[in-house]
Short mmCIF file of C-alpha atoms and ligand atoms in Angstrom, two decimals:
data_model
loop_
_atom_site.label_atom_id
_atom_site.label_comp_id
_atom_site.label_asym_id
_atom_site.label_seq_id
_atom_site.Cartn_x
_atom_site.Cartn_y
_atom_site.Cartn_z
CA MET A 1 -14.37 36.92 -4.78
CA ARG A 2 -14.80 33.97 -2.41
CA PRO A 3 -11.74 31.69 -2.31
CA GLU A 4 -12.28 28.35 -4.06
CA VAL A 5 -11.86 25.19 -2.05
CA LEU A 6 -11.61 21.55 -3.08
CA GLN A 7 -13.30 19.15 -0.64
CA LEU A 8 -11.85 15.67 -1.06
CA CYS A 9 -14.34 13.55 0.92
CA PRO A 10 -17.64 13.82 2.75
CA LEU A 11 -17.26 15.81 5.98
CA THR A 12 -19.66 16.43 8.85
CA PRO A 13 -22.71 18.57 7.96
CA ALA A 14 -21.49 21.36 10.28
CA LEU A 15 -18.16 21.50 8.50
CA GLU A 16 -19.68 21.30 5.02
CA ALA A 17 -22.09 24.12 5.95
CA GLY A 18 -19.24 26.23 7.35
CA LEU A 19 -17.19 25.71 4.19
CA ALA A 20 -20.16 26.57 1.96
CA ASP A 21 -20.79 29.78 3.96
CA ARG A 22 -17.30 31.05 3.32
CA PHE A 23 -16.02 29.54 0.09
CA THR A 24 -16.94 28.29 -3.35
CA VAL A 25 -16.63 24.57 -2.70
CA HIS A 26 -15.82 22.00 -5.39
CA ARG A 27 -16.36 18.37 -4.51
CA GLY A 28 -13.85 15.72 -5.49
CA PHE A 29 -14.92 12.64 -3.58
CA ASP A 30 -13.84 10.12 -6.23
CA ASP A 31 -11.54 10.06 -9.24
CA ALA A 32 -14.19 11.14 -11.76
CA GLN A 33 -15.41 14.01 -9.58
CA ARG A 34 -11.82 15.09 -8.89
CA ARG A 35 -10.97 15.17 -12.59
CA ALA A 36 -14.08 17.25 -13.31
CA ALA A 37 -13.33 19.65 -10.43
CA LEU A 38 -9.68 20.00 -11.48
CA ASP A 39 -10.64 20.60 -15.13
CA GLU A 40 -13.14 23.24 -14.12
CA ALA A 41 -11.35 25.03 -11.28
CA GLY A 42 -7.89 23.51 -10.77
CA GLU A 43 -6.15 26.81 -11.55
CA ARG A 44 -8.26 28.77 -9.07
CA ILE A 45 -8.42 26.41 -6.09
CA ARG A 46 -6.51 27.85 -3.12
CA ALA A 47 -7.43 25.40 -0.36
CA VAL A 48 -8.17 21.73 0.15
CA ALA A 49 -10.40 20.40 2.93
CA THR A 50 -9.92 16.72 3.65
CA ALA A 51 -10.01 13.98 6.30
CA GLY A 52 -7.06 12.49 8.16
CA ASN A 53 -7.44 9.14 6.46
CA VAL A 54 -7.85 10.68 3.00
CA GLY A 55 -5.26 13.46 2.91
CA ILE A 56 -4.37 14.70 -0.55
CA PRO A 57 -3.17 12.39 -3.33
CA ALA A 58 0.07 13.58 -4.96
CA GLU A 59 -1.56 13.89 -8.40
CA VAL A 60 -4.29 16.14 -6.99
CA ALA A 61 -1.74 18.38 -5.24
CA ALA A 62 0.27 18.55 -8.48
CA ALA A 63 -2.81 19.68 -10.40
CA LEU A 64 -3.40 22.64 -8.07
CA PRO A 65 -0.81 25.31 -8.96
CA GLY A 66 -2.44 27.91 -6.68
CA LEU A 67 -2.78 25.67 -3.64
CA GLU A 68 -2.05 27.57 -0.42
CA ILE A 69 -3.37 25.37 2.36
CA VAL A 70 -4.48 21.81 3.11
CA ALA A 71 -6.84 21.76 6.10
CA ILE A 72 -7.17 18.27 7.57
CA ASN A 73 -10.24 17.34 9.58
CA GLY A 74 -8.28 14.96 11.78
CA VAL A 75 -5.07 14.72 13.76
CA GLY A 76 -3.25 12.33 11.39
CA TYR A 77 -1.36 13.85 8.47
CA ASP A 78 0.20 10.68 7.07
CA LYS A 79 -1.71 11.04 3.80
CA VAL A 80 -0.19 14.46 3.07
CA ASP A 81 3.33 14.77 1.67
CA LEU A 82 4.70 17.29 4.17
CA ALA A 83 8.10 17.59 2.49
CA GLU A 84 6.43 18.49 -0.80
CA ALA A 85 4.11 20.94 1.02
CA ARG A 86 7.16 22.61 2.59
CA ARG A 87 8.92 22.74 -0.76
CA ARG A 88 5.92 24.41 -2.38
CA GLY A 89 5.16 26.71 0.55
CA VAL A 90 1.77 25.08 1.09
CA ARG A 91 0.46 25.27 4.66
CA VAL A 92 -0.98 22.15 6.32
CA THR A 93 -3.21 22.14 9.40
CA ASN A 94 -4.79 19.37 11.50
CA THR A 95 -7.12 19.07 14.51
CA PRO A 96 -5.10 17.87 17.50
CA ASP A 97 -6.26 17.74 21.15
CA VAL A 98 -10.00 18.05 20.54
CA LEU A 99 -10.27 14.36 19.63
CA THR A 100 -7.85 12.90 22.18
CA ASP A 101 -10.52 11.93 24.74
CA ASP A 102 -12.74 10.23 22.19
CA VAL A 103 -9.98 8.19 20.62
CA ALA A 104 -8.67 7.13 24.03
CA ASP A 105 -12.20 6.25 25.14
CA LEU A 106 -12.75 4.10 22.06
CA ALA A 107 -9.47 2.25 22.57
CA VAL A 108 -10.55 1.26 26.07
CA GLY A 109 -14.07 0.50 24.85
CA LEU A 110 -12.70 -1.79 22.16
CA LEU A 111 -10.56 -3.61 24.71
CA ILE A 112 -13.53 -4.15 27.01
CA ALA A 113 -15.76 -5.14 24.08
CA LEU A 114 -13.23 -7.74 23.02
CA LYS A 115 -12.35 -9.24 26.39
CA ARG A 116 -15.90 -9.13 27.82
CA GLN A 117 -17.53 -10.29 24.57
CA LEU A 118 -19.90 -7.31 24.32
CA VAL A 119 -20.56 -7.82 20.62
CA LEU A 120 -21.05 -11.58 20.97
CA GLY A 121 -23.28 -11.03 24.01
CA ASP A 122 -25.45 -8.54 22.15
CA ARG A 123 -25.81 -11.02 19.29
CA HIS A 124 -26.59 -13.82 21.74
CA VAL A 125 -29.54 -11.87 23.16
CA ARG A 126 -30.84 -10.47 19.85
CA GLU A 127 -30.72 -13.81 18.11
CA GLY A 128 -32.78 -15.40 20.89
CA ARG A 129 -30.05 -17.83 21.92
CA TRP A 130 -30.05 -16.94 25.64
CA PRO A 131 -32.90 -19.28 26.67
CA ALA A 132 -30.97 -22.15 25.12
CA GLY A 133 -27.84 -21.41 27.16
CA ASP A 134 -25.30 -18.88 28.33
CA LEU A 135 -22.59 -17.30 26.27
CA GLY A 136 -19.16 -18.75 27.10
CA LEU A 137 -16.93 -16.90 29.53
CA GLY A 138 -14.97 -13.80 28.63
CA ARG A 139 -11.65 -12.69 30.05
CA LYS A 140 -10.88 -10.18 32.81
CA VAL A 141 -9.85 -6.65 31.86
CA ALA A 142 -8.73 -5.23 35.21
CA GLY A 143 -5.11 -5.64 36.24
CA ARG A 144 -3.74 -6.52 32.80
CA ARG A 145 -0.26 -5.75 31.61
CA CYS A 146 -0.96 -3.20 28.87
CA GLY A 147 1.54 -1.93 26.35
CA ILE A 148 1.00 1.33 24.48
CA LEU A 149 2.80 1.82 21.19
CA GLY A 150 3.13 5.57 20.73
CA LEU A 151 2.87 7.61 23.92
CA GLY A 152 1.73 10.89 22.39
CA ARG A 153 -1.40 12.75 23.46
CA ILE A 154 -3.70 9.87 22.57
CA GLY A 155 -1.41 7.14 23.91
CA LEU A 156 -1.11 8.99 27.21
CA GLY A 157 -4.90 9.37 27.37
CA ILE A 158 -5.24 5.62 26.90
CA ALA A 159 -2.60 4.89 29.56
CA ARG A 160 -4.35 7.14 32.11
CA ARG A 161 -7.69 5.44 31.46
CA LEU A 162 -6.16 1.98 31.74
CA GLU A 163 -4.49 2.96 35.01
CA ALA A 164 -8.00 3.33 36.44
CA PHE A 165 -8.51 -0.34 35.54
CA GLY A 166 -5.51 -1.29 37.62
CA ALA A 167 -3.43 -1.98 34.52
CA ILE A 168 0.34 -2.23 34.63
CA ILE A 169 1.40 0.09 31.84
CA ALA A 170 4.46 -0.16 29.63
CA TYR A 171 5.14 1.77 26.43
CA CYS A 172 7.28 2.12 23.38
CA ASN A 173 7.93 5.53 21.92
CA ARG A 174 10.61 7.19 19.78
CA SER A 175 12.12 8.39 23.05
CA PRO A 176 11.33 7.81 26.74
CA ARG A 177 8.93 10.23 28.41
CA ASP A 178 8.75 11.47 31.97
CA VAL A 179 6.04 9.00 33.01
CA PRO A 180 5.87 6.27 35.65
CA TYR A 181 5.57 3.51 33.05
CA ALA A 182 8.17 0.98 31.89
CA TYR A 183 9.84 2.01 28.62
CA HIS A 184 10.74 -0.40 25.84
CA ALA A 185 12.85 0.68 22.90
CA THR A 186 11.17 -1.66 20.40
CA PRO A 187 7.62 -2.89 19.73
CA LEU A 188 8.98 -6.44 19.99
CA ALA A 189 10.26 -5.87 23.53
CA LEU A 190 6.98 -4.15 24.44
CA ALA A 191 4.90 -7.02 23.05
CA GLY A 192 6.99 -9.50 25.04
CA ASP A 193 6.11 -7.63 28.23
CA CYS A 194 2.34 -7.22 27.81
CA GLU A 195 -0.96 -9.03 27.31
CA VAL A 196 -2.71 -6.10 25.64
CA LEU A 197 -0.94 -4.09 22.96
CA VAL A 198 -2.63 -0.81 22.01
CA VAL A 199 -1.42 0.90 18.84
CA ALA A 200 -1.58 4.69 19.13
CA ALA A 201 1.45 5.80 17.09
CA ALA A 202 1.38 8.04 14.02
CA ALA A 203 1.61 6.41 10.62
CA SER A 204 4.75 7.03 8.59
CA ALA A 205 7.15 5.16 6.33
CA GLU A 206 9.05 4.13 9.48
CA THR A 207 6.01 2.75 11.31
CA ARG A 208 4.56 0.83 8.33
CA HIS A 209 3.97 -2.80 9.41
CA ILE A 210 5.74 -2.12 12.70
CA ILE A 211 3.33 -4.69 14.15
CA ASP A 212 4.58 -7.67 12.18
CA ALA A 213 4.53 -11.45 12.60
CA ALA A 214 7.34 -11.35 15.20
CA VAL A 215 5.56 -8.75 17.36
CA LEU A 216 2.31 -10.72 17.17
CA ALA A 217 4.18 -13.90 18.14
CA ALA A 218 5.66 -12.09 21.14
CA LEU A 219 2.16 -10.99 22.16
CA GLY A 220 1.13 -14.63 22.02
CA PRO A 221 -2.03 -16.74 22.18
CA ASP A 222 -3.21 -14.95 25.32
CA GLY A 223 -2.41 -11.50 24.00
CA VAL A 224 -4.71 -9.06 22.20
CA LEU A 225 -4.07 -6.21 19.80
CA VAL A 226 -6.06 -2.97 19.79
CA ASN A 227 -5.52 -0.50 16.93
CA VAL A 228 -6.96 3.03 16.94
CA ALA A 229 -4.09 4.60 14.95
CA ARG A 230 -3.80 3.64 11.28
CA GLY A 231 -4.15 0.32 9.51
CA SER A 232 -0.73 0.73 7.91
CA LEU A 233 1.04 0.10 11.23
CA VAL A 234 -0.17 -3.50 11.29
CA ASP A 235 0.79 -6.21 8.82
CA GLU A 236 -2.82 -7.31 8.28
CA ALA A 237 -1.87 -10.55 6.51
CA ALA A 238 0.34 -11.53 9.46
CA LEU A 239 -2.47 -10.59 11.85
CA ILE A 240 -4.97 -12.78 10.00
CA ALA A 241 -2.50 -15.69 9.93
CA ALA A 242 -1.82 -15.36 13.68
CA LEU A 243 -5.55 -15.29 14.48
CA ARG A 244 -6.26 -18.21 12.13
CA ASP A 245 -3.58 -20.37 13.77
CA GLY A 246 -4.57 -19.39 17.33
CA ARG A 247 -1.19 -17.74 17.83
CA LEU A 248 -2.90 -14.48 18.93
CA GLY A 249 -5.73 -14.19 21.46
CA GLY A 250 -7.76 -11.56 19.64
CA ALA A 251 -7.89 -8.13 18.05
CA ALA A 252 -10.05 -5.03 18.26
CA LEU A 253 -9.59 -2.78 15.26
CA ASP A 254 -10.95 0.63 14.31
CA VAL A 255 -8.57 1.12 11.37
CA PHE A 256 -7.51 -1.05 8.43
CA GLU A 257 -4.89 -1.13 5.72
CA ASN A 258 -7.34 -0.58 2.86
CA GLU A 259 -10.35 0.96 4.57
CA PRO A 260 -13.29 1.16 4.06
CA HIS A 261 -12.56 -2.34 2.76
CA VAL A 262 -12.01 -4.86 5.54
CA PRO A 263 -10.62 -8.32 4.73
CA GLU A 264 -13.34 -10.99 4.71
CA ALA A 265 -11.07 -13.21 6.82
CA LEU A 266 -11.19 -10.79 9.78
CA MET A 267 -14.97 -10.88 9.82
CA ALA A 268 -15.07 -14.61 10.47
CA PHE A 269 -13.20 -14.56 13.80
CA PRO A 270 -15.36 -14.45 16.97
CA ASN A 271 -12.35 -13.08 18.88
CA VAL A 272 -12.17 -9.95 16.72
CA VAL A 273 -14.10 -6.70 17.19
CA LEU A 274 -14.35 -4.40 14.17
CA THR A 275 -15.45 -0.75 14.03
CA PRO A 276 -15.52 1.58 10.99
CA HIS A 277 -12.79 4.14 11.84
CA MET A 278 -15.07 5.90 14.29
CA ALA A 279 -12.74 6.76 17.18
CA SER A 280 -13.35 10.51 16.83
CA ALA A 281 -16.93 10.15 15.66
CA THR A 282 -18.99 11.84 18.36
CA ARG A 283 -21.15 14.88 17.73
CA GLU A 284 -19.22 16.94 20.24
CA THR A 285 -15.79 16.10 18.89
CA ARG A 286 -16.72 16.33 15.23
CA GLN A 287 -18.16 19.80 15.96
CA ALA A 288 -14.93 20.82 17.68
CA MET A 289 -12.92 19.43 14.76
CA ALA A 290 -15.11 21.33 12.28
CA ASP A 291 -14.61 24.56 14.27
CA LEU A 292 -10.85 24.05 14.18
CA VAL A 293 -10.72 23.33 10.44
CA LEU A 294 -12.72 26.51 9.79
CA ALA A 295 -10.62 28.52 12.26
CA ASN A 296 -7.47 27.47 10.41
CA LEU A 297 -8.93 28.38 7.02
CA ASP A 298 -10.29 31.70 8.35
CA ALA A 299 -6.91 32.58 9.85
CA HIS A 300 -5.12 31.68 6.63
CA PHE A 301 -7.33 33.85 4.44
CA ALA A 302 -7.15 36.70 6.97
CA GLY A 303 -3.34 36.51 7.00
CA ALA A 304 -3.39 35.65 10.71
CA PRO A 305 -1.35 32.95 12.52
CA LEU A 306 -2.80 29.46 12.03
CA PRO A 307 -4.26 27.93 15.25
CA THR A 308 -2.95 24.40 14.63
CA PRO A 309 -0.33 24.29 11.88
CA VAL A 310 1.58 21.17 10.90
CA VAL A 311 3.49 22.96 8.13
C1 8YV B 1 -11.15 10.76 11.32
C2 8YV B 1 -8.66 10.49 11.92
O1 8YV B 1 -11.61 9.52 11.00
O2 8YV B 1 -7.94 12.24 13.29
C3 8YV B 1 -7.64 11.42 12.44
O3 8YV B 1 -6.48 11.33 12.01
O4 8YV B 1 -8.38 9.58 11.23
C4 8YV B 1 -10.08 10.68 12.32
O5 8YV B 1 -10.30 11.59 13.30
C5 8YV B 1 -11.14 11.54 10.07
O6 8YV B 1 -10.04 12.30 9.85
C6 8YV B 1 -12.42 12.35 10.07
O7 8YV B 1 -12.57 13.18 9.01
#
């Protein structure tokens, strides 16, 4: 008998094919589909495959009495209740390391896109406005004072890339690390010391809205915010207010509080660059992530040690 798996969102074709090769897969992409899948197979489902930004809703976990493992196709596990998983003896795995380069690359790309007006420039050419005049001037990237919130694997990758741009790096982390960058104990202190604030910290109850009105005010009208972590770290209403009043220089965002829904207000600002949570979305990395999800599930069902366990 093939183990039965509940897939909670669309995944890359390679991963969906790998799941279908090994398991009986039930799809639960929305509430109606989840209810149908749980009614039909809830008792038999032993594994859940999901994305980092989807996780597993508590009511779905509660309706799976035989759940053994939640395999996340992503590094973030903020949408999985780890304490409850531990209590129930449910394993949780993620896909660290393989996506670090891509996420760090996108953070730097977003910063350059914002400061050098890549999106506006592209629009200027496509809309035939160039013959009528030049685009206004952008701002320099090299040599900036850059603050990284969260100096984990991804934050460090961003710092190393920005060093190549001659940036002066500072960071805020739960604890100082052995790095040649200035440490700040709070996001507020970090924001006061930088012109570019890059959010790369994990989402949790403690980091919710850690970028609030005060931090944005400290960043100031010349400062910009880049977020490649999770939307929940930023108070989006405060961000919109700061941009609207010219109290913040700009923002480049790959993640949002209620994605895939992005506030209309953000779309109106020329000094904002928006991407659809695509920091790990390259063919190479999504293949590596798929391989790791499948390797974790294979190991679990073979009774072998999990390659990348969280719980
Ligand atoms: C993906 C992510 O968007 O790694 C994460 O935590 O959010 C991303 O890599 C998603 O998990 C892809 O399925």
